[in-house]
Structure formats: structure tokens, C-alpha cells
PDB file of C-alpha atoms in Angstrom:
ATOM      1  CA  UNK A 491     137.520  14.788  16.732  1.00 82.00           C
ATOM      2  CA  UNK A 492     137.300  13.345  13.306  1.00 93.00           C
ATOM      3  CA  UNK A 493     139.025  15.125  10.456  1.00 97.00           C
ATOM      4  CA  UNK A 494     138.577  14.075   6.852  1.00 98.00           C
ATOM      5  CA  UNK A 495     139.061  15.945   3.455  1.00 98.00           C
ATOM      6  CA  UNK A 496     137.490  15.900   0.039  1.00 98.00           C
ATOM      7  CA  UNK A 497     136.999  17.980  -3.061  1.00 98.00           C
ATOM      8  CA  UNK A 498     135.044  21.281  -2.785  1.00 98.00           C
ATOM      9  CA  UNK A 499     131.333  20.902  -4.145  1.00 98.00           C
ATOM     10  CA  UNK A 500     128.770  23.563  -5.109  1.00 97.00           C
ATOM     11  CA  UNK A 501     126.885  23.144  -1.849  1.00 97.00           C
ATOM     12  CA  UNK A 502     129.986  23.893   0.275  1.00 98.00           C
ATOM     13  CA  UNK A 503     130.405  27.441  -1.641  1.00 98.00           C
ATOM     14  CA  UNK A 504     127.811  29.412   0.768  1.00 98.00           C
ATOM     15  CA  UNK A 505     129.312  27.605   4.028  1.00 98.00           C
ATOM     16  CA  UNK A 506     133.049  28.671   3.192  1.00 98.00           C
ATOM     17  CA  UNK A 507     131.777  32.093   2.237  1.00 98.00           C
ATOM     18  CA  UNK A 508     130.654  32.448   5.994  1.00 98.00           C
ATOM     19  CA  UNK A 509     134.167  31.768   7.326  1.00 98.00           C
ATOM     20  CA  UNK A 510     135.774  35.267   6.880  1.00 98.00           C
ATOM     21  CA  UNK A 511     134.539  37.259   9.680  1.00 97.00           C
ATOM     22  CA  UNK A 512     135.568  40.746   8.259  1.00 97.00           C
ATOM     23  CA  UNK A 513     137.282  42.289   5.342  1.00 96.00           C
ATOM     24  CA  UNK A 514     140.612  41.985   6.876  1.00 94.00           C
ATOM     25  CA  UNK A 515     140.166  38.218   7.051  1.00 95.00           C
ATOM     26  CA  UNK A 516     138.735  38.091   3.570  1.00 97.00           C
ATOM     27  CA  UNK A 517     141.801  40.020   2.278  1.00 97.00           C
ATOM     28  CA  UNK A 518     143.988  37.341   3.731  1.00 96.00           C
ATOM     29  CA  UNK A 519     142.160  34.513   1.946  1.00 95.00           C
ATOM     30  CA  UNK A 520     141.203  36.143  -1.287  1.00 96.00           C
ATOM     31  CA  UNK A 521     142.689  39.593  -1.816  1.00 96.00           C
ATOM     32  CA  UNK A 522     140.764  40.550  -4.805  1.00 94.00           C
ATOM     33  CA  UNK A 523     137.350  39.695  -3.524  1.00 96.00           C
ATOM     34  CA  UNK A 524     135.014  41.929  -1.877  1.00 95.00           C
ATOM     35  CA  UNK A 525     133.441  41.581   1.655  1.00 97.00           C
ATOM     36  CA  UNK A 526     131.118  39.813   2.353  1.00 97.00           C
ATOM     37  CA  UNK A 527     132.211  36.930   0.061  1.00 97.00           C
ATOM     38  CA  UNK A 528     129.705  35.767  -2.523  1.00 97.00           C
ATOM     39  CA  UNK A 529     129.549  32.037  -3.787  1.00 98.00           C
ATOM     40  CA  UNK A 530     129.995  33.583  -7.416  1.00 97.00           C
ATOM     41  CA  UNK A 531     133.441  35.300  -6.289  1.00 97.00           C
ATOM     42  CA  UNK A 532     134.705  31.846  -4.901  1.00 97.00           C
ATOM     43  CA  UNK A 533     133.411  29.865  -7.794  1.00 97.00           C
ATOM     44  CA  UNK A 534     135.389  32.007 -10.107  1.00 96.00           C
ATOM     45  CA  UNK A 535     138.580  31.573  -8.085  1.00 95.00           C
ATOM     46  CA  UNK A 536     137.884  27.778  -8.070  1.00 97.00           C
ATOM     47  CA  UNK A 537     137.334  27.612 -11.804  1.00 97.00           C
ATOM     48  CA  UNK A 538     140.766  29.349 -11.998  1.00 96.00           C
ATOM     49  CA  UNK A 539     142.611  27.017  -9.734  1.00 97.00           C
ATOM     50  CA  UNK A 540     143.186  23.216  -9.081  1.00 96.00           C
ATOM     51  CA  UNK A 541     142.538  20.672  -6.365  1.00 97.00           C
ATOM     52  CA  UNK A 542     139.904  22.732  -4.315  1.00 98.00           C
ATOM     53  CA  UNK A 543     139.725  20.936  -1.036  1.00 98.00           C
ATOM     54  CA  UNK A 544     137.704  21.194   1.919  1.00 98.00           C
ATOM     55  CA  UNK A 545     138.124  19.816   5.452  1.00 98.00           C
ATOM     56  CA  UNK A 546     135.272  18.197   7.538  1.00 98.00           C
ATOM     57  CA  UNK A 547     135.272  17.983  11.222  1.00 97.00           C
ATOM     58  CA  UNK A 548     132.753  15.418  12.331  1.00 94.00           C
ATOM     59  CA  UNK A 549     131.151  15.677   9.151  1.00 95.00           C
ATOM     60  CA  UNK A 550     130.664  19.509   8.802  1.00 97.00           C
ATOM     61  CA  UNK A 551     132.719  21.653   6.496  1.00 98.00           C
ATOM     62  CA  UNK A 552     135.259  23.567   8.451  1.00 98.00           C
ATOM     63  CA  UNK A 553     138.269  24.428   6.114  1.00 98.00           C
ATOM     64  CA  UNK A 554     139.150  25.302   2.387  1.00 98.00           C
ATOM     65  CA  UNK A 555     142.170  25.764   0.237  1.00 98.00           C
ATOM     66  CA  UNK A 556     143.386  25.145  -3.288  1.00 98.00           C
ATOM     67  CA  UNK A 557     146.498  25.452  -5.611  1.00 97.00           C
ATOM     68  CA  UNK A 558     146.891  28.713  -7.677  1.00 95.00           C
ATOM     69  CA  UNK A 559     149.671  27.288  -9.346  1.00 89.00           C
ATOM     70  CA  UNK A 560     150.270  23.532  -9.819  1.00 84.00           C
ATOM     71  CA  UNK A 561     153.006  21.598 -11.810  1.00 70.00           C
ATOM     72  CA  UNK A 562     154.797  24.885 -13.182  1.00 67.00           C
ATOM     73  CA  UNK A 563     158.517  24.640 -12.711  1.00 82.00           C
ATOM     74  CA  UNK A 564     157.652  21.856 -10.171  1.00 92.00           C
ATOM     75  CA  UNK A 565     156.137  24.197  -7.740  1.00 95.00           C
ATOM     76  CA  UNK A 566     152.737  23.880  -6.385  1.00 96.00           C
ATOM     77  CA  UNK A 567     151.402  26.989  -4.413  1.00 97.00           C
ATOM     78  CA  UNK A 568     148.814  26.881  -1.808  1.00 98.00           C
ATOM     79  CA  UNK A 569     146.074  29.536  -1.841  1.00 97.00           C
ATOM     80  CA  UNK A 570     142.682  30.596  -0.572  1.00 97.00           C
ATOM     81  CA  UNK A 571     143.314  29.078   2.878  1.00 98.00           C
ATOM     82  CA  UNK A 572     140.576  29.508   5.410  1.00 98.00           C
ATOM     83  CA  UNK A 573     139.548  27.792   8.632  1.00 98.00           C
ATOM     84  CA  UNK A 574     136.027  28.397  10.107  1.00 98.00           C
ATOM     85  CA  UNK A 575     136.248  30.545  13.186  1.00 98.00           C
ATOM     86  CA  UNK A 576     134.535  27.780  15.171  1.00 97.00           C
ATOM     87  CA  UNK A 577     137.301  25.272  14.250  1.00 97.00           C
ATOM     88  CA  UNK A 578     140.302  27.603  14.671  1.00 96.00           C
ATOM     89  CA  UNK A 579     143.126  26.392  17.149  1.00 95.00           C
ATOM     90  CA  UNK A 580     141.888  22.907  16.836  1.00 96.00           C
ATOM     91  CA  UNK A 581     144.644  21.552  14.465  1.00 97.00           C
ATOM     92  CA  UNK A 582     142.256  21.817  11.403  1.00 98.00           C
ATOM     93  CA  UNK A 583     144.661  24.379   9.666  1.00 98.00           C
ATOM     94  CA  UNK A 584     147.567  21.908  10.205  1.00 98.00           C
ATOM     95  CA  UNK A 585     145.420  19.016   8.858  1.00 98.00           C
ATOM     96  CA  UNK A 586     144.627  20.981   5.691  1.00 98.00           C
ATOM     97  CA  UNK A 587     148.106  22.314   4.759  1.00 98.00           C
ATOM     98  CA  UNK A 588     149.743  18.849   5.409  1.00 98.00           C
ATOM     99  CA  UNK A 589     147.015  17.276   3.180  1.00 98.00           C
ATOM    100  CA  UNK A 590     147.716  19.878   0.368  1.00 98.00           C
ATOM    101  CA  UNK A 591     151.498  19.617   0.667  1.00 97.00           C
ATOM    102  CA  UNK A 592     151.038  15.657   0.439  1.00 97.00           C
ATOM    103  CA  UNK A 593     148.972  16.340  -2.697  1.00 96.00           C
ATOM    104  CA  UNK A 594     151.485  18.566  -4.402  1.00 96.00           C
ATOM    105  CA  UNK A 595     154.238  16.016  -3.770  1.00 95.00           C
ATOM    106  CA  UNK A 596     152.367  12.957  -4.694  1.00 94.00           C
ATOM    107  CA  UNK A 597     149.713  13.789  -7.185  1.00 93.00           C
ATOM    108  CA  UNK A 598     151.660  16.883  -8.989  1.00 93.00           C
ATOM    109  CA  UNK A 599     155.167  15.365  -8.233  1.00 93.00           C
ATOM    110  CA  UNK A 600     156.383  19.068  -7.085  1.00 95.00           C
ATOM    111  CA  UNK A 601     159.731  19.683  -5.996  1.00 95.00           C
ATOM    112  CA  UNK A 602     158.519  22.275  -3.639  1.00 96.00           C
ATOM    113  CA  UNK A 603     155.354  23.819  -2.131  1.00 97.00           C
ATOM    114  CA  UNK A 604     154.592  27.377  -1.494  1.00 98.00           C
ATOM    115  CA  UNK A 605     152.252  29.391   0.362  1.00 98.00           C
ATOM    116  CA  UNK A 606     152.036  33.343   1.047  1.00 98.00           C
ATOM    117  CA  UNK A 607     150.815  34.947   4.126  1.00 98.00           C
ATOM    118  CA  UNK A 608     150.220  38.763   4.601  1.00 98.00           C
ATOM    119  CA  UNK A 609     152.106  40.222   7.614  1.00 97.00           C
ATOM    120  CA  UNK A 610     148.847  40.965   9.644  1.00 96.00           C
ATOM    121  CA  UNK A 611     147.871  37.219   9.543  1.00 96.00           C
ATOM    122  CA  UNK A 612     149.476  36.235  12.699  1.00 96.00           C
ATOM    123  CA  UNK A 613     147.817  32.768  12.717  1.00 95.00           C
ATOM    124  CA  UNK A 614     149.295  32.026   9.368  1.00 96.00           C
ATOM    125  CA  UNK A 615     152.702  33.393  10.273  1.00 97.00           C
ATOM    126  CA  UNK A 616     152.919  31.040  13.274  1.00 97.00           C
ATOM    127  CA  UNK A 617     151.261  27.856  11.577  1.00 97.00           C
ATOM    128  CA  UNK A 618     153.661  27.480   8.408  1.00 98.00           C
ATOM    129  CA  UNK A 619     156.958  27.344   9.883  1.00 98.00           C
ATOM    130  CA  UNK A 620     155.646  24.793  12.277  1.00 97.00           C
ATOM    131  CA  UNK A 621     154.970  22.701   9.311  1.00 98.00           C
ATOM    132  CA  UNK A 622     158.343  23.165   7.874  1.00 97.00           C
ATOM    133  CA  UNK A 623     157.744  26.154   5.426  1.00 98.00           C
ATOM    134  CA  UNK A 624     160.682  28.840   5.475  1.00 98.00           C
ATOM    135  CA  UNK A 625     160.381  32.426   4.297  1.00 98.00           C
ATOM    136  CA  UNK A 626     162.324  33.098   1.247  1.00 98.00           C
ATOM    137  CA  UNK A 627     160.914  36.499  -0.097  1.00 98.00           C
ATOM    138  CA  UNK A 628     159.008  39.527   0.927  1.00 98.00           C
ATOM    139  CA  UNK A 629     156.737  41.317  -1.584  1.00 98.00           C
ATOM    140  CA  UNK A 630     155.261  44.794  -0.875  1.00 98.00           C
ATOM    141  CA  UNK A 631     151.493  44.902  -1.731  1.00 97.00           C
ATOM    142  CA  UNK A 632     148.536  47.445  -1.076  1.00 96.00           C
ATOM    143  CA  UNK A 633     145.832  46.456   1.082  1.00 95.00           C
ATOM    144  CA  UNK A 634     142.010  47.539  -0.066  1.00 93.00           C
ATOM    145  CA  UNK A 635     142.595  50.891   1.665  1.00 94.00           C
ATOM    146  CA  UNK A 636     145.890  51.353  -0.450  1.00 96.00           C
ATOM    147  CA  UNK A 637     148.187  50.930   2.570  1.00 96.00           C
ATOM    148  CA  UNK A 638     151.218  48.900   2.300  1.00 98.00           C
ATOM    149  CA  UNK A 639     151.432  45.627   3.593  1.00 98.00           C
ATOM    150  CA  UNK A 640     153.954  42.826   3.400  1.00 98.00           C
ATOM    151  CA  UNK A 641     153.336  39.561   1.639  1.00 98.00           C
ATOM    152  CA  UNK A 642     155.663  36.850   3.102  1.00 98.00           C
ATOM    153  CA  UNK A 643     156.361  33.908   0.583  1.00 98.00           C
ATOM    154  CA  UNK A 644     157.525  30.668   2.290  1.00 98.00           C
ATOM    155  CA  UNK A 645     158.455  27.315   0.808  1.00 98.00           C
ATOM    156  CA  UNK A 646     158.371  23.767   1.777  1.00 98.00           C
ATOM    157  CA  UNK A 647     160.945  21.610  -0.255  1.00 96.00           C
ATOM    158  CA  UNK A 648     160.050  18.111  -1.047  1.00 94.00           C
ATOM    159  CA  UNK A 649     163.015  16.647   1.044  1.00 88.00           C
ATOM    160  CA  UNK A 650     161.777  18.567   4.078  1.00 80.00           C
ATOM    161  CA  UNK A 651     158.815  16.415   4.509  1.00 58.00           C
TER     162      UNK A 651
END
């Protein structure tokens, strides 16, 4: 299994749009988007963010993330995190989040990296603490149906790596 990363390209958008398997998964990735995710919606998010990155597994795009906040008050916030259904449970998410944290600390000189995860996203809630992220706040949000959900904010200080 060979993992690598690179900046996202326009050719990747359609592939990434196929990763969310239902409206719930899309909500975890991109709460404002409508299912199914269209390349134009993804392109709009990428344009407002920085360091949009894909992970390749044996030369196939299998994951995506970016920063929705970088260099503000020494904090980089990772967002739009998604792993292809075919690559889940194979260490791809860990690789992606470790790379994004490294980018935050080395390129942006961040003091800390944050990530936020909805309470129904069990995979994310189990992954981030394994990588050193600690919860620090819970924010009430509404899902697409208007029901309350919890958005759990986690952080990884520079000295934790």
C-alpha cells in the first residue's frame, strides 16, 4: 500500500464528489452542500479555503481535506475531510490528518491545529483523539432536517506532535 499526497486539481473534483455515500456523510464533510455533491459546490469551497489536498493510494485519489482557517491567531482549522468508501479503515484518514497537521505547523507556523466533528460521525470521533486531538468545546448546530446535532471541536497543540 503506497500513500502519497498532492494539491487537488480540477480533474480530482468529480472523483471526490463520489465519496459521500449519502446526505449524512455529505453533511459531515460539507454541511452547506446539497446531496449529491456537485463539482461546482466543491470548487466554490476550495476557492474560499487553502491547501486543498488529496491523498493517493496506489495512484488513485482516495481522500481530501483543506484548511478553512489558516494563520489566523496561530490556528489552522482542517475541514472538508473525506475518505473514499473503498479506502476507509486502511489508515488513509490518519495519513491525511497527520499530513495536514504537519502542513499547519511547518508551512503556516501554527500554534495549534483544530478539527470539528459532528456527534454522528463515529469514525472521526474515534480517529482524531488517536492522533492527539483533544475536545475543547461542543457547539449546538442543526442538521438539514432542522434537528439539533453536536459539533465537537478538537485541537492539537504544536507541542503535542
